[in-house]
Structure formats: C-alpha cells, structure tokens
Amino acid sequence: MGSGHDGEIGCQDNDFFVMAAFVVLPNQIPGTLLDNLFRFSTCSIAKFDSFLRSAACTRQSSSLPAFHLGGSEQLFDADEQCRLFLGPASRFCREATSQRVDCFESMCSSLLCLNPASPTQCREFLPFDETACGNGKFCEAGRCVSHTRALATVDGCPQGDDPSTPCEASLCPTYNACTKNILCCQTCNEPNICLLNTTTIHDNTYSVNHHHHNHNYHNYNFNNDYVHHYDMPCCDKTERRR
C-alpha cells in the first residue's frame, strides 16, 4: 500500500499507531493512546491515499454489499486462540487471569496463554475482538465492553471450564477452592470473585507492576518478543480436593 513505518514517513513510532516500528500490547501503554493501536496515523493514511489514487483499478465503482458475520458467538474462544498462538498443548490461563487487577476483563488487553515450553508460565497475546470477557461483554479494541451481540455468560467464568480439567458436578463439593471457582467454574456454578490485588510481570528486560505503569513509554525498551511471562499461581492439579 506504499507506506513504511510511522517513524520513516513523518510520524512518531511511540504514538503506537498500526504502522509503528514495534508491537506492544494494550496494557503496556497509557490508556490515552490505546485507540491508536487499532488505527492508522495521518502519515499512513496520506501514503495509502496517494498510492490508491495512482492505481487505475481503485477508481472503478463497486456495488459490493456491506458484510458482517452477525450473531453472538465468538468465533474462537480463549482456549482456541491460545492453541493457535502456542500450539495444541496451550490453553487460557484462568488461574493467573483471576489474580490480576480487573480479573477477566484484563484478558482484553492481555490474553494469558499457557506456555507449553514452560508449563508453570503463561505468555501474553492480544485476543481477537468479540472474545467473551464477562456476562454480556466482549473484547473490543483492547477493552472489555458491554454489547448486545456479546454472549450471556457468568462474570468470573466468561470462558467456561478449563479444558484440561475433568470437571464433575458430583465432585464439586470435594474440590479445592481454586478448582471449584476457577477451573470448573461452569460445572460447579461457583465462579471466582475477583481479588483487588496486583500482579507483577517479568521478562528478560524489565518488570512492570500492573497497578502503576511507571515506566517512561517514550523510552520503552522493545528488544523482546512483546510477550511477558507470568508464574502460574493457585491451582495444583494434582490436589483437586480439600
């Protein structure tokens, strides 16, 4: 389409538009810049406009109808997305997500997926839009929002049971709290109540406390794969009962 990275064509990469020279997740930048991750800078738009005006085929009229998938079903749930990102052994890290500020609503800015290469850790990815994040809520542009097309789910259990956990309703009274409230929240119908705590993330270049983003984002070190590692808390799958 004729456009380079923003820093190469007159705009700033650290405004985090689509054509920035690096990739970040929504929870890594100030909220005032969040929308930029999902739109093009004026520099990119000018380049696109110039390129398209020079191509004869784009000046032809079109009668193609508007298209929308419609419905209220998420195309890929969080577990399926994790398998797409990291392979068939991955899954959505419900345990770690339940320990974060904003609990499951936080998955819209940072979806945590089990890292098969290190099964006690989770890695971060940007989820697809319309991923269920609460009752009547889905992810949209990095935020968990209410919407009429969103699935009716249970707050604290928007993605249902953990697929790697064999949940049985008759055994729910014997499960420990983590298994009953998080891994088998749908079967046991006792979803997790979010804790107002914070989670600190670590990788090989820096640490960030999610409650206070105190790094200078204009001098951010992007020499990593934009995926952070969380230690898996809470649920010991070898000890499911009290």
GROMACS .gro file of C-alpha atoms in nm:
model
  242
    1MET     CA    1   0.000   0.000   0.000
    2GLY     CA    2   0.301   0.227  -0.025
    3SER     CA    3   0.352   0.306   0.344
    4GLY     CA    4   0.654   0.247   0.566
    5HIS     CA    5   0.673   0.259   0.945
    6ASP     CA    6   0.547   0.581   1.101
    7GLY     CA    7   0.895   0.691   1.207
    8GLU     CA    8   1.008   0.665   0.845
    9ILE     CA    9   0.729   0.875   0.694
   10GLY     CA   10   0.699   1.177   0.925
   11CYS     CA   11   0.505   1.049   1.227
   12GLN     CA   12   0.620   0.910   1.563
   13ASP     CA   13   0.655   0.537   1.631
   14ASN     CA   14   0.592   0.599   2.001
   15ASP     CA   15   0.238   0.716   1.929
   16PHE     CA   16   0.171   0.342   1.878
   17PHE     CA   17  -0.039   0.353   1.563
   18VAL     CA   18  -0.072   0.038   1.349
   19MET     CA   19   0.237   0.117   1.143
   20ALA     CA   20   0.469   0.179   1.439
   21ALA     CA   21   0.805   0.003   1.409
   22PHE     CA   22   0.734  -0.222   1.710
   23VAL     CA   23   0.445  -0.423   1.854
   24VAL     CA   24   0.306  -0.364   2.202
   25LEU     CA   25   0.006  -0.488   2.397
   26PRO     CA   26  -0.268  -0.254   2.525
   27ASN     CA   27  -0.161  -0.299   2.887
   28GLN     CA   28   0.188  -0.170   2.804
   29ILE     CA   29   0.090   0.185   2.706
   30PRO     CA   30  -0.112   0.470   2.860
   31GLY     CA   31  -0.488   0.443   2.816
   32THR     CA   32  -0.492   0.774   2.630
   33LEU     CA   33  -0.304   0.606   2.343
   34LEU     CA   34  -0.493   0.274   2.343
   35ASP     CA   35  -0.714   0.354   2.043
   36ASN     CA   36  -0.404   0.426   1.834
   37LEU     CA   37  -0.314   0.055   1.834
   38PHE     CA   38  -0.619  -0.009   1.616
   39ARG     CA   39  -0.598   0.278   1.368
   40PHE     CA   40  -0.357   0.429   1.119
   41SER     CA   41  -0.168   0.755   1.164
   42THR     CA   42  -0.234   1.054   0.940
   43CYS     CA   43   0.101   0.980   0.772
   44SER     CA   44  -0.005   0.624   0.682
   45ILE     CA   45  -0.343   0.745   0.557
   46ALA     CA   46  -0.175   1.003   0.334
   47LYS     CA   47   0.053   0.734   0.190
   48PHE     CA   48  -0.240   0.499   0.129
   49ASP     CA   49  -0.439   0.776  -0.036
   50SER     CA   50  -0.150   0.865  -0.267
   51PHE     CA   51  -0.090   0.501  -0.361
   52LEU     CA   52  -0.455   0.422  -0.427
   53ARG     CA   53  -0.509   0.733  -0.637
   54SER     CA   54  -0.225   0.616  -0.860
   55ALA     CA   55  -0.383   0.274  -0.927
   56ALA     CA   56  -0.644   0.273  -1.203
   57CYS     CA   57  -0.834  -0.024  -1.060
   58THR     CA   58  -0.923   0.167  -0.741
   59ARG     CA   59  -1.107   0.434  -0.941
   60GLN     CA   60  -1.368   0.185  -1.062
   61SER     CA   61  -1.709   0.189  -0.894
   62SER     CA   62  -1.813  -0.108  -0.682
   63SER     CA   63  -2.152  -0.237  -0.573
   64LEU     CA   64  -2.031  -0.493  -0.319
   65PRO     CA   65  -2.270  -0.513  -0.022
   66ALA     CA   66  -2.161  -0.447   0.335
   67PHE     CA   67  -2.059  -0.763   0.519
   68HIS     CA   68  -2.084  -0.862   0.882
   69LEU     CA   69  -2.073  -1.209   1.036
   70GLY     CA   70  -2.354  -1.121   1.275
   71GLY     CA   71  -2.469  -1.347   1.556
   72SER     CA   72  -2.338  -1.351   1.910
   73GLU     CA   73  -2.098  -1.647   1.906
   74GLN     CA   74  -1.727  -1.580   1.943
   75LEU     CA   75  -1.555  -1.747   1.651
   76PHE     CA   76  -1.260  -1.867   1.863
   77ASP     CA   77  -1.280  -1.892   2.240
   78ALA     CA   78  -0.978  -1.806   2.454
   79ASP     CA   79  -0.854  -2.166   2.467
   80GLU     CA   80  -0.871  -2.198   2.089
   81GLN     CA   81  -0.684  -1.873   2.047
   82CYS     CA   82  -0.408  -1.994   2.280
   83ARG     CA   83  -0.377  -2.312   2.076
   84LEU     CA   84  -0.347  -2.102   1.761
   85PHE     CA   85  -0.075  -1.890   1.921
   86LEU     CA   86   0.128  -2.159   2.100
   87GLY     CA   87   0.016  -2.498   1.975
   88PRO     CA   88  -0.228  -2.773   2.084
   89ALA     CA   89  -0.086  -2.805   2.436
   90SER     CA   90  -0.168  -2.446   2.528
   91ARG     CA   91  -0.483  -2.314   2.695
   92PHE     CA   92  -0.620  -1.995   2.850
   93CYS     CA   93  -0.456  -1.928   3.189
   94ARG     CA   94  -0.768  -1.885   3.401
   95GLU     CA   95  -0.577  -1.910   3.728
   96ALA     CA   96  -0.331  -1.629   3.651
   97THR     CA   97  -0.601  -1.411   3.495
   98SER     CA   98  -0.819  -1.441   3.805
   99GLN     CA   99  -0.535  -1.298   4.015
  100ARG     CA  100  -0.494  -0.981   3.807
  101VAL     CA  101  -0.636  -0.636   3.855
  102ASP     CA  102  -0.977  -0.631   3.677
  103CYS     CA  103  -0.970  -1.011   3.665
  104PHE     CA  104  -1.118  -1.146   3.344
  105GLU     CA  105  -1.178  -0.803   3.196
  106SER     CA  106  -0.797  -0.775   3.181
  107MET     CA  107  -0.784  -1.050   2.919
  108CYS     CA  108  -0.889  -0.797   2.654
  109SER     CA  109  -0.564  -0.605   2.685
  110SER     CA  110  -0.351  -0.913   2.753
  111LEU     CA  111  -0.468  -1.269   2.696
  112LEU     CA  112  -0.262  -1.511   2.907
  113CYS     CA  113  -0.187  -1.846   2.743
  114LEU     CA  114  -0.012  -2.146   2.899
  115ASN     CA  115   0.341  -2.178   2.764
  116PRO     CA  116   0.389  -2.547   2.666
  117ALA     CA  117   0.766  -2.498   2.674
  118SER     CA  118   0.741  -2.400   3.042
  119PRO     CA  119   0.407  -2.527   3.181
  120THR     CA  120   0.426  -2.323   3.500
  121GLN     CA  121   0.426  -2.000   3.299
  122CYS     CA  122   0.183  -1.807   3.082
  123ARG     CA  123   0.255  -1.579   2.788
  124GLU     CA  124   0.069  -1.267   2.677
  125PHE     CA  125  -0.110  -1.211   2.348
  126LEU     CA  126  -0.368  -0.970   2.209
  127PRO     CA  127  -0.703  -1.153   2.190
  128PHE     CA  128  -0.942  -1.138   1.898
  129ASP     CA  129  -1.223  -0.888   1.912
  130GLU     CA  130  -1.552  -1.029   2.043
  131THR     CA  131  -1.379  -1.270   2.283
  132ALA     CA  132  -1.614  -1.314   2.581
  133CYS     CA  133  -1.480  -1.135   2.892
  134GLY     CA  134  -1.792  -1.118   3.111
  135ASN     CA  135  -2.169  -1.153   3.111
  136GLY     CA  136  -2.291  -0.965   2.804
  137LYS     CA  137  -1.940  -0.833   2.745
  138PHE     CA  138  -1.671  -0.896   2.487
  139CYS     CA  139  -1.330  -0.762   2.391
  140GLU     CA  140  -1.322  -0.470   2.152
  141ALA     CA  141  -1.008  -0.277   2.067
  142GLY     CA  142  -0.829  -0.384   2.386
  143ARG     CA  143  -1.121  -0.316   2.623
  144CYS     CA  144  -1.392  -0.531   2.779
  145VAL     CA  145  -1.720  -0.367   2.675
  146SER     CA  146  -2.091  -0.440   2.712
  147HIS     CA  147  -2.262  -0.519   2.384
  148THR     CA  148  -2.593  -0.663   2.267
  149ARG     CA  149  -2.407  -0.916   2.048
  150ALA     CA  150  -2.195  -1.043   2.338
  151LEU     CA  151  -2.258  -1.387   2.485
  152ALA     CA  152  -2.460  -1.432   2.802
  153THR     CA  153  -2.201  -1.584   3.035
  154VAL     CA  154  -2.122  -1.569   3.407
  155ASP     CA  155  -1.898  -1.295   3.545
  156GLY     CA  156  -1.590  -1.465   3.683
  157CYS     CA  157  -1.636  -1.755   3.438
  158PRO     CA  158  -1.660  -1.599   3.090
  159GLN     CA  159  -1.469  -1.880   2.917
  160GLY     CA  160  -1.625  -2.174   3.098
  161ASP     CA  161  -1.434  -2.469   3.243
  162ASP     CA  162  -1.065  -2.529   3.186
  163PRO     CA  163  -1.041  -2.787   2.902
  164SER     CA  164  -0.756  -2.975   3.069
  165THR     CA  165  -0.952  -3.029   3.389
  166PRO     CA  166  -1.204  -3.320   3.411
  167CYS     CA  167  -1.483  -3.139   3.595
  168GLU     CA  168  -1.766  -3.342   3.750
  169ALA     CA  169  -2.064  -3.176   3.916
  170SER     CA  170  -2.099  -3.455   4.173
  171LEU     CA  171  -1.742  -3.389   4.289
  172CYS     CA  172  -1.767  -3.010   4.319
  173PRO     CA  173  -1.812  -3.019   4.699
  174THR     CA  174  -1.479  -3.204   4.727
  175TYR     CA  175  -1.276  -2.973   4.502
  176ASN     CA  176  -1.041  -2.716   4.648
  177ALA     CA  177  -1.146  -2.352   4.604
  178CYS     CA  178  -0.926  -2.287   4.303
  179THR     CA  179  -1.054  -2.587   4.109
  180LYS     CA  180  -1.417  -2.525   4.202
  181ASN     CA  181  -1.420  -2.147   4.147
  182ILE     CA  182  -1.181  -2.113   3.853
  183LEU     CA  183  -1.102  -2.435   3.664
  184CYS     CA  184  -1.450  -2.586   3.700
  185CYS     CA  185  -1.644  -2.262   3.748
  186GLN     CA  186  -1.912  -2.351   3.490
  187THR     CA  187  -1.974  -2.708   3.606
  188CYS     CA  188  -1.971  -2.615   3.974
  189ASN     CA  189  -2.155  -2.286   3.914
  190GLU     CA  190  -1.944  -2.108   4.173
  191PRO     CA  191  -1.737  -1.856   3.975
  192ASN     CA  192  -1.436  -1.679   4.116
  193ILE     CA  193  -1.488  -1.347   4.294
  194CYS     CA  194  -1.214  -1.115   4.175
  195LEU     CA  195  -0.949  -1.010   4.421
  196LEU     CA  196  -0.836  -0.649   4.419
  197ASN     CA  197  -0.466  -0.726   4.407
  198THR     CA  198  -0.188  -0.660   4.160
  199THR     CA  199   0.033  -0.885   3.952
  200THR     CA  200   0.396  -0.816   3.868
  201ILE     CA  201   0.525  -0.945   3.537
  202HIS     CA  202   0.883  -1.028   3.449
  203ASP     CA  203   1.083  -1.099   3.139
  204ASN     CA  204   1.444  -1.064   3.040
  205THR     CA  205   1.436  -0.686   3.004
  206TYR     CA  206   1.211  -0.527   3.265
  207SER     CA  207   0.939  -0.560   3.529
  208VAL     CA  208   0.606  -0.377   3.535
  209ASN     CA  209   0.352  -0.354   3.815
  210HIS     CA  210   0.010  -0.352   3.652
  211HIS     CA  211  -0.144  -0.123   3.913
  212HIS     CA  212   0.103   0.158   3.843
  213HIS     CA  213   0.254   0.188   3.496
  214ASN     CA  214   0.554   0.394   3.596
  215HIS     CA  215   0.785   0.330   3.302
  216ASN     CA  216   0.865   0.605   3.052
  217TYR     CA  217   0.695   0.469   2.742
  218HIS     CA  218   0.872   0.711   2.509
  219ASN     CA  219   1.197   0.541   2.609
  220TYR     CA  220   1.046   0.191   2.625
  221ASN     CA  221   1.279  -0.100   2.558
  222PHE     CA  222   1.115  -0.308   2.287
  223ASN     CA  223   1.404  -0.552   2.246
  224ASN     CA  224   1.185  -0.851   2.334
  225ASP     CA  225   0.913  -1.057   2.170
  226TYR     CA  226   0.641  -0.840   2.334
  227VAL     CA  227   0.536  -1.148   2.531
  228HIS     CA  228   0.585  -1.150   2.907
  229HIS     CA  229   0.596  -1.446   3.141
  230TYR     CA  230   0.368  -1.495   3.440
  231ASP     CA  231   0.430  -1.761   3.700
  232MET     CA  232   0.122  -1.980   3.729
  233PRO     CA  233  -0.044  -1.925   4.069
  234CYS     CA  234  -0.303  -2.102   4.274
  235CYS     CA  235  -0.415  -2.434   4.128
  236ASP     CA  236  -0.223  -2.753   4.188
  237LYS     CA  237  -0.386  -3.001   3.954
  238THR     CA  238  -0.251  -3.294   4.149
  239GLU     CA  239  -0.453  -3.183   4.450
  240ARG     CA  240  -0.808  -3.107   4.342
  241ARG     CA  241  -0.982  -3.188   4.667
  242ARG     CA  242  -0.982  -3.023   5.004
   0.00000   0.00000   0.00000
